[in-house]
mmCIF file of C-alpha atoms in Angstrom:
data_model
loop_
_atom_site.group_PDB
_atom_site.id
_atom_site.type_symbol
_atom_site.label_atom_id
_atom_site.label_comp_id
_atom_site.label_asym_id
_atom_site.label_seq_id
_atom_site.Cartn_x
_atom_site.Cartn_y
_atom_site.Cartn_z
ATOM 1 C CA MET A 776 -21.973 1.710 6.899
ATOM 2 C CA ALA A 777 -18.317 0.162 7.330
ATOM 3 C CA MET A 778 -18.551 0.761 11.211
ATOM 4 C CA ASN A 779 -21.718 -0.374 11.125
ATOM 5 C CA ASP A 780 -20.752 -4.010 9.082
ATOM 6 C CA SER A 781 -17.693 -3.899 12.002
ATOM 7 C CA VAL A 782 -19.782 -3.860 15.258
ATOM 8 C CA ASN A 783 -22.193 -6.423 13.691
ATOM 9 C CA ILE A 784 -18.677 -8.679 12.819
ATOM 10 C CA LEU A 785 -17.414 -8.333 16.308
ATOM 11 C CA ASN A 786 -21.156 -8.805 17.715
ATOM 12 C CA SER A 787 -21.564 -12.660 15.912
ATOM 13 C CA ALA A 788 -17.602 -13.426 16.821
ATOM 14 C CA TYR A 789 -18.433 -12.272 20.714
ATOM 15 C CA LEU A 790 -21.695 -14.479 20.372
ATOM 16 C CA ALA A 791 -19.829 -17.461 18.347
ATOM 17 C CA VAL A 792 -17.736 -17.554 21.276
ATOM 18 C CA GLU A 793 -20.156 -17.237 23.913
ATOM 19 C CA TYR A 794 -21.974 -20.304 22.556
ATOM 20 C CA ILE A 795 -18.489 -22.543 22.564
ATOM 21 C CA ASP A 796 -17.856 -21.619 26.002
ATOM 22 C CA SER A 797 -21.063 -22.773 26.945
ATOM 23 C CA PHE A 798 -20.320 -26.321 25.756
ATOM 24 C CA LEU A 799 -16.751 -26.409 28.002
ATOM 25 C CA PRO A 800 -16.411 -28.171 30.853
ATOM 26 C CA ASP A 801 -16.240 -25.574 33.813
ATOM 27 C CA ASN A 802 -12.413 -24.421 35.048
ATOM 28 C CA PRO A 803 -11.679 -26.647 38.394
ATOM 29 C CA LEU A 804 -9.333 -23.553 38.997
ATOM 30 C CA GLN A 805 -12.330 -21.057 38.848
ATOM 31 C CA GLN A 806 -13.441 -21.675 42.458
ATOM 32 C CA PRO A 807 -10.132 -21.562 44.497
ATOM 33 C CA PHE A 808 -9.213 -18.436 42.209
ATOM 34 C CA LYS A 809 -12.426 -16.778 43.020
ATOM 35 C CA ASN A 810 -12.642 -17.572 46.888
ATOM 36 C CA ALA A 811 -8.212 -16.295 46.767
ATOM 37 C CA TRP A 812 -10.156 -13.241 44.604
ATOM 38 C CA ASN A 813 -13.122 -12.718 47.398
ATOM 39 C CA TYR A 814 -10.597 -13.298 50.362
ATOM 40 C CA MET A 815 -7.945 -10.353 48.719
ATOM 41 C CA LEU A 816 -11.071 -7.768 48.871
ATOM 42 C CA ASP A 817 -12.122 -8.398 52.228
ATOM 43 C CA ASN A 818 -8.335 -8.187 53.600
ATOM 44 C CA TYR A 819 -6.866 -5.514 51.976
ATOM 45 C CA THR A 820 -7.384 -1.795 50.690
ATOM 46 C CA LYS A 821 -8.509 -1.056 47.418
ATOM 47 C CA PHE A 822 -5.064 1.176 47.688
ATOM 48 C CA GLN A 823 -3.314 -1.836 48.768
ATOM 49 C CA ILE A 824 -4.466 -4.121 45.952
ATOM 50 C CA ALA A 825 -3.800 -1.406 43.139
ATOM 51 C CA THR A 826 -0.250 -0.962 44.533
ATOM 52 C CA TRP A 827 1.244 -4.082 46.228
ATOM 53 C CA GLY A 828 -0.422 -6.073 44.479
ATOM 54 C CA SER A 829 0.418 -4.359 41.196
ATOM 55 C CA LEU A 830 4.137 -4.776 42.358
ATOM 56 C CA LEU A 831 4.238 -8.744 42.929
ATOM 57 C CA VAL A 832 2.524 -9.313 40.073
ATOM 58 C CA HIS A 833 5.159 -7.698 38.072
ATOM 59 C CA GLU A 834 7.447 -9.144 40.422
ATOM 60 C CA VAL A 835 6.892 -12.324 40.514
ATOM 61 C CA SER A 836 5.989 -12.600 37.040
ATOM 62 C CA TYR A 837 9.190 -11.143 35.401
ATOM 63 C CA PHE A 838 11.523 -13.386 37.472
ATOM 64 C CA LEU A 839 9.530 -16.934 36.945
ATOM 65 C CA LEU A 840 8.967 -16.085 33.369
ATOM 66 C CA CYS A 841 12.832 -15.273 32.963
ATOM 67 C CA LEU A 842 13.572 -18.642 35.197
ATOM 68 C CA PRO A 843 13.894 -21.128 32.271
ATOM 69 C CA GLY A 844 15.908 -19.173 30.389
ATOM 70 C CA PHE A 845 18.287 -18.730 32.784
ATOM 71 C CA ILE A 846 18.236 -22.218 33.350
ATOM 72 C CA PHE A 847 18.934 -23.152 29.814
ATOM 73 C CA GLN A 848 22.440 -21.875 30.315
ATOM 74 C CA PHE A 849 23.548 -25.338 32.582
ATOM 75 C CA ILE A 850 22.015 -27.839 29.895
ATOM 76 C CA PRO A 851 24.302 -28.360 27.043
ATOM 77 C CA TYR A 852 21.412 -29.894 25.437
ATOM 78 C CA MET A 853 19.427 -26.567 25.039
ATOM 79 C CA GLN A 854 22.683 -24.679 23.239
ATOM 80 C CA LYS A 855 21.414 -25.905 20.097
ATOM 81 C CA TYR A 856 19.044 -23.646 20.383
ATOM 82 C CA LYS A 857 20.735 -20.581 21.749
ATOM 83 C CA ILE A 858 20.805 -18.373 18.555
ATOM 84 C CA GLN A 859 24.205 -16.471 18.936
ATOM 85 C CA GLN A 860 26.234 -19.867 20.285
ATOM 86 C CA ASP A 861 29.352 -17.601 20.504
ATOM 87 C CA LYS A 862 27.970 -15.414 23.062
ATOM 88 C CA PRO A 863 26.875 -17.468 26.364
ATOM 89 C CA GLU A 864 25.791 -15.522 29.243
ATOM 90 C CA THR A 865 28.248 -14.366 31.597
ATOM 91 C CA TRP A 866 27.777 -13.810 35.172
ATOM 92 C CA GLU A 867 28.942 -10.947 35.238
ATOM 93 C CA LYS A 868 26.765 -9.373 32.828
ATOM 94 C CA GLN A 869 24.101 -10.935 34.307
ATOM 95 C CA TRP A 870 24.763 -9.323 37.868
ATOM 96 C CA LYS A 871 24.980 -5.468 36.250
ATOM 97 C CA CYS A 872 21.598 -6.633 34.603
ATOM 98 C CA PHE A 873 19.783 -7.520 37.822
ATOM 99 C CA LYS A 874 21.333 -4.569 39.623
ATOM 100 C CA THR A 875 20.060 -2.417 37.118
ATOM 101 C CA LEU A 876 16.748 -3.798 37.013
ATOM 102 C CA LEU A 877 16.020 -3.444 40.514
ATOM 103 C CA PHE A 878 16.616 0.524 40.011
ATOM 104 C CA ASN A 879 14.234 0.544 37.326
ATOM 105 C CA HIS A 880 11.751 -1.270 39.295
ATOM 106 C CA PHE A 881 12.063 0.059 42.219
ATOM 107 C CA PHE A 882 12.854 3.894 41.537
ATOM 108 C CA ILE A 883 10.931 4.023 38.262
ATOM 109 C CA GLN A 884 8.005 1.302 38.313
ATOM 110 C CA LEU A 885 7.446 1.544 41.711
ATOM 111 C CA PRO A 886 6.004 5.423 41.851
ATOM 112 C CA LEU A 887 4.399 4.713 38.488
ATOM 113 C CA ILE A 888 2.330 1.432 39.808
ATOM 114 C CA CYS A 889 1.806 4.255 42.857
ATOM 115 C CA GLY A 890 -0.583 5.986 40.832
ATOM 116 C CA THR A 891 -2.547 2.508 39.685
ATOM 117 C CA TYR A 892 -4.596 3.023 42.179
ATOM 118 C CA TYR A 893 -6.000 6.775 41.714
ATOM 119 C CA PHE A 894 -6.532 5.795 37.683
ATOM 120 C CA THR A 895 -9.124 2.740 38.532
ATOM 121 C CA GLU A 896 -11.044 5.486 41.176
ATOM 122 C CA TYR A 897 -10.762 8.061 37.929
ATOM 123 C CA PHE A 898 -12.148 5.871 35.549
ATOM 124 C CA ASN A 899 -14.497 4.020 38.219
ATOM 125 C CA ILE A 900 -12.492 0.635 37.249
ATOM 126 C CA PRO A 901 -14.426 -1.936 39.551
ATOM 127 C CA TYR A 902 -12.444 -4.393 41.697
ATOM 128 C CA GLU A 903 -15.168 -7.133 42.502
ATOM 129 C CA TRP A 904 -15.542 -10.966 41.366
ATOM 130 C CA GLU A 905 -18.741 -10.402 40.009
ATOM 131 C CA ALA A 906 -17.591 -7.429 37.929
ATOM 132 C CA MET A 907 -14.838 -9.589 36.170
ATOM 133 C CA PRO A 908 -15.128 -9.845 32.486
ATOM 134 C CA ARG A 909 -15.006 -13.450 31.047
ATOM 135 C CA TRP A 910 -11.577 -14.895 30.251
ATOM 136 C CA TYR A 911 -12.241 -14.970 26.740
ATOM 137 C CA VAL A 912 -13.237 -10.789 26.928
ATOM 138 C CA LEU A 913 -9.624 -10.983 28.886
ATOM 139 C CA VAL A 914 -7.999 -12.595 25.829
ATOM 140 C CA ALA A 915 -9.300 -10.138 22.961
ATOM 141 C CA GLN A 916 -8.446 -7.069 25.704
ATOM 142 C CA CYS A 917 -4.424 -7.695 26.324
ATOM 143 C CA PHE A 918 -4.765 -8.916 22.148
ATOM 144 C CA GLY A 919 -6.375 -5.123 21.615
ATOM 145 C CA CYS A 920 -3.895 -3.384 24.026
ATOM 146 C CA ALA A 921 -0.367 -5.680 22.439
ATOM 147 C CA VAL A 922 -1.375 -4.212 18.435
ATOM 148 C CA ILE A 923 -1.643 -0.484 20.556
ATOM 149 C CA GLU A 924 1.842 -1.512 22.231
ATOM 150 C CA ASP A 925 3.515 -2.893 19.562
ATOM 151 C CA ALA A 926 2.947 0.108 17.264
ATOM 152 C CA TRP A 927 3.905 2.809 20.028
ATOM 153 C CA HIS A 928 6.360 0.686 20.486
ATOM 154 C CA TYR A 929 7.566 0.051 16.749
ATOM 155 C CA PHE A 930 7.655 3.916 16.060
ATOM 156 C CA LEU A 931 9.557 5.144 19.238
ATOM 157 C CA HIS A 932 12.073 2.668 19.334
ATOM 158 C CA ARG A 933 12.610 3.579 15.558
ATOM 159 C CA LEU A 934 13.235 7.147 16.492
ATOM 160 C CA LEU A 935 15.786 6.116 19.893
ATOM 161 C CA HIS A 936 17.628 4.695 17.383
ATOM 162 C CA HIS A 937 18.178 8.149 15.103
ATOM 163 C CA LYS A 938 21.623 8.718 15.230
ATOM 164 C CA ARG A 939 21.381 11.994 17.851
ATOM 165 C CA ILE A 940 19.878 10.587 20.612
ATOM 166 C CA TYR A 941 20.690 6.986 20.348
ATOM 167 C CA LYS A 942 23.556 7.495 22.504
ATOM 168 C CA TYR A 943 22.037 9.282 25.532
ATOM 169 C CA ILE A 944 19.222 6.583 26.222
ATOM 170 C CA HIS A 945 18.816 3.444 23.916
ATOM 171 C CA LYS A 946 22.251 2.524 23.463
ATOM 172 C CA VAL A 947 22.458 1.125 27.319
ATOM 173 C CA HIS A 948 19.679 -1.331 26.250
ATOM 174 C CA HIS A 949 22.059 -2.602 23.793
ATOM 175 C CA GLU A 950 24.972 -3.462 25.713
ATOM 176 C CA PHE A 951 24.199 -6.535 26.102
ATOM 177 C CA VAL A 952 24.507 -7.852 21.863
ATOM 178 C CA SER A 953 23.052 -11.432 22.917
ATOM 179 C CA PRO A 954 20.167 -10.653 24.804
ATOM 180 C CA PHE A 955 19.302 -12.890 27.442
ATOM 181 C CA GLY A 956 15.429 -13.119 29.035
ATOM 182 C CA MET A 957 16.338 -10.914 32.183
ATOM 183 C CA GLN A 958 17.883 -8.424 30.093
ATOM 184 C CA ALA A 959 14.366 -7.431 28.925
ATOM 185 C CA GLU A 960 13.698 -4.253 31.198
ATOM 186 C CA TYR A 961 17.530 -3.428 31.234
ATOM 187 C CA ALA A 962 17.357 0.225 29.998
ATOM 188 C CA HIS A 963 17.834 3.589 30.643
ATOM 189 C CA PRO A 964 15.443 5.240 33.345
ATOM 190 C CA LEU A 965 14.399 7.354 29.805
ATOM 191 C CA GLU A 966 13.610 4.820 27.973
ATOM 192 C CA THR A 967 11.664 2.593 30.645
ATOM 193 C CA LEU A 968 9.154 6.014 30.846
ATOM 194 C CA ILE A 969 9.180 6.513 26.716
ATOM 195 C CA LEU A 970 8.980 2.662 25.630
ATOM 196 C CA GLY A 971 6.369 2.063 28.889
ATOM 197 C CA ALA A 972 3.810 4.450 27.960
ATOM 198 C CA GLY A 973 3.227 2.593 25.300
ATOM 199 C CA PHE A 974 1.567 -0.090 27.846
ATOM 200 C CA PHE A 975 -0.484 1.773 29.457
ATOM 201 C CA ILE A 976 -2.423 3.468 26.448
ATOM 202 C CA GLY A 977 -4.381 0.135 25.535
ATOM 203 C CA ILE A 978 -5.333 0.011 29.580
ATOM 204 C CA VAL A 979 -7.031 3.554 29.145
ATOM 205 C CA VAL A 980 -8.446 1.879 26.261
ATOM 206 C CA PHE A 981 -10.002 -1.563 27.433
ATOM 207 C CA CYS A 982 -9.583 -1.369 31.218
ATOM 208 C CA ASN A 983 -12.819 -2.814 32.859
ATOM 209 C CA HIS A 984 -11.837 -4.503 35.392
ATOM 210 C CA VAL A 985 -8.593 -3.954 37.486
ATOM 211 C CA VAL A 986 -7.836 -7.620 36.344
ATOM 212 C CA LEU A 987 -6.762 -6.350 32.871
ATOM 213 C CA LEU A 988 -4.200 -4.182 34.721
ATOM 214 C CA TRP A 989 -2.763 -7.751 36.052
ATOM 215 C CA ALA A 990 -3.519 -10.333 32.678
ATOM 216 C CA TRP A 991 -1.517 -7.298 30.401
ATOM 217 C CA VAL A 992 1.499 -7.214 32.742
ATOM 218 C CA ILE A 993 1.648 -10.519 32.588
ATOM 219 C CA CYS A 994 1.372 -11.115 28.275
ATOM 220 C CA ARG A 995 3.464 -8.358 28.106
ATOM 221 C CA LEU A 996 6.449 -9.537 29.969
ATOM 222 C CA MET A 997 5.623 -13.158 28.758
ATOM 223 C CA GLU A 998 6.790 -11.477 25.328
ATOM 224 C CA THR A 999 9.134 -9.254 25.739
ATOM 225 C CA ILE A 1000 10.986 -11.751 27.552
ATOM 226 C CA ASP A 1001 10.606 -14.410 25.775
ATOM 227 C CA VAL A 1002 12.365 -12.014 22.157
ATOM 228 C CA HIS A 1003 15.021 -11.160 24.884
ATOM 229 C CA SER A 1004 15.591 -15.001 25.860
ATOM 230 C CA GLY A 1005 18.357 -15.994 22.920
ATOM 231 C CA TYR A 1006 16.918 -18.914 22.408
ATOM 232 C CA ASP A 1007 14.570 -19.907 19.419
ATOM 233 C CA VAL A 1008 12.571 -23.391 21.420
ATOM 234 C CA PRO A 1009 10.586 -25.077 19.259
ATOM 235 C CA LEU A 1010 7.029 -26.145 20.184
ATOM 236 C CA ASN A 1011 6.779 -22.346 21.887
ATOM 237 C CA PRO A 1012 2.922 -21.556 22.044
ATOM 238 C CA LEU A 1013 3.641 -18.093 21.439
ATOM 239 C CA HIS A 1014 4.345 -19.233 17.694
ATOM 240 C CA LEU A 1015 1.013 -19.432 17.848
ATOM 241 C CA VAL A 1016 -0.178 -15.893 17.672
ATOM 242 C CA PRO A 1017 -0.373 -14.546 13.992
ATOM 243 C CA PHE A 1018 2.498 -12.013 13.106
ATOM 244 C CA TYR A 1019 4.265 -13.002 16.064
ATOM 245 C CA ALA A 1020 7.765 -12.015 15.896
ATOM 246 C CA GLY A 1021 10.012 -14.246 19.086
ATOM 247 C CA ALA A 1022 13.632 -14.455 19.267
ATOM 248 C CA ARG A 1023 14.767 -14.990 16.283
ATOM 249 C CA PHE A 1024 13.458 -11.801 15.038
ATOM 250 C CA HIS A 1025 14.375 -9.718 18.189
ATOM 251 C CA ASP A 1026 17.926 -10.743 18.242
ATOM 252 C CA PHE A 1027 18.745 -10.093 14.778
ATOM 253 C CA HIS A 1028 18.009 -6.221 15.801
ATOM 254 C CA HIS A 1029 20.142 -6.662 18.401
ATOM 255 C CA MET A 1030 23.018 -8.352 16.716
ATOM 256 C CA ASN A 1031 22.993 -5.537 13.768
ATOM 257 C CA PHE A 1032 21.409 -2.618 16.107
ATOM 258 C CA ILE A 1033 19.061 -1.820 13.016
ATOM 259 C CA GLY A 1034 15.612 -3.394 11.510
ATOM 260 C CA ASN A 1035 13.370 -5.308 13.545
ATOM 261 C CA TYR A 1036 12.122 -2.037 15.365
ATOM 262 C CA ALA A 1037 8.581 -3.863 16.434
ATOM 263 C CA SER A 1038 7.989 -5.260 19.955
ATOM 264 C CA THR A 1039 5.695 -8.010 19.622
ATOM 265 C CA PHE A 1040 4.161 -8.886 15.648
ATOM 266 C CA THR A 1041 5.645 -8.212 12.407
ATOM 267 C CA TRP A 1042 3.336 -6.457 10.561
ATOM 268 C CA TRP A 1043 5.263 -2.538 10.666
ATOM 269 C CA ASP A 1044 7.883 -3.501 9.500
ATOM 270 C CA ARG A 1045 7.232 -5.464 6.729
ATOM 271 C CA ILE A 1046 4.868 -1.942 6.228
ATOM 272 C CA PHE A 1047 8.089 0.286 6.144
ATOM 273 C CA GLY A 1048 10.066 -2.391 4.759
ATOM 274 C CA THR A 1049 12.392 -1.787 8.524
ATOM 275 C CA ASP A 1050 12.871 -6.031 7.923
ATOM 276 C CA SER A 1051 14.666 -6.463 4.607
ATOM 277 C CA GLN A 1052 18.013 -7.381 6.193
ATOM 278 C CA PHE A 1053 16.466 -9.549 8.453
ATOM 279 C CA ILE A 1054 14.524 -11.513 5.443
ATOM 280 C CA ALA A 1055 18.134 -11.562 3.016
ATOM 281 C CA TYR A 1056 20.104 -13.203 6.220
ATOM 282 C CA LYS A 1057 17.238 -15.775 6.890
ATOM 283 C CA GLU A 1058 17.331 -16.813 3.033
ATOM 284 C CA LYS A 1059 21.116 -17.063 3.341
ATOM 285 C CA GLU A 1060 20.880 -18.772 6.529
ATOM 286 C CA LYS A 1061 18.290 -21.502 4.205
ATOM 287 C CA LYS A 1062 20.524 -21.213 1.522
ATOM 288 C CA GLN A 1063 23.552 -22.457 4.070
ATOM 289 C CA GLN A 1064 21.531 -25.312 5.754
ATOM 290 C CA LEU A 1065 20.563 -26.554 2.238
ATOM 291 C CA THR A 1066 24.247 -26.876 1.021
ATOM 292 C CA MET A 1067 25.081 -29.044 4.464
ATOM 293 C CA LYS A 1068 22.427 -30.907 3.864
ATOM 294 C CA LYS A 1069 24.036 -31.977 -0.070
#
């Protein structure tokens, strides 16, 4: 009975969104995107699209999303939004981070990306434009992937903080007490594999078109670079996502090496009480601000 109710609710929600979508104006970018997609299919093999296309999407998205945070350090006005203002970025740290990133991207992640084609073939995942899901289905699938990845990340990340193994793996990621966007994927190779596995679980569950692979890559990078940015910028559209953790939430984790273990949402930390120190910190901060105003 409960399962039937859930299915009926989802079907109703889907029909409601589909109905609203029918009133929206045509997307002017749809036809150019369709032409580009079909050109890609006509001129490249599925292996090239799945492998080199995925690598290109990851690299371009990663460094483009890092760019705003990188530029912020040169804009005095933006420094009031920096969370740890006493710990500015340095060229030495950023160069060290960049070198490690290149190693992880091309020697750890690229071999995994090479398996994308075989994954799509094994599960018979289509590439054709006609089979591409509608935008609202894609958004829902990415949200589902985020929920699954967040649960995996919370429990495995918390395990990596165990005193018996912390210094061997996760300590690398915590070399930077004040994080910056490019540091999002700065990690020990084993951590890249362990925590990165959560990324693929949602793909296995939801993937019905190769475009979801790329959409989820972009969404995940957008989130992890934002929470590592070191800046709590107002009017951040990601704050509209329900239960979104954000930069201040994760920055506290880097400052204190404890609590706030989830990657995207706040509910696991709330359920297990691992956000208690963060809540106390926010209350203290709020009291200090009220005192200053008086």
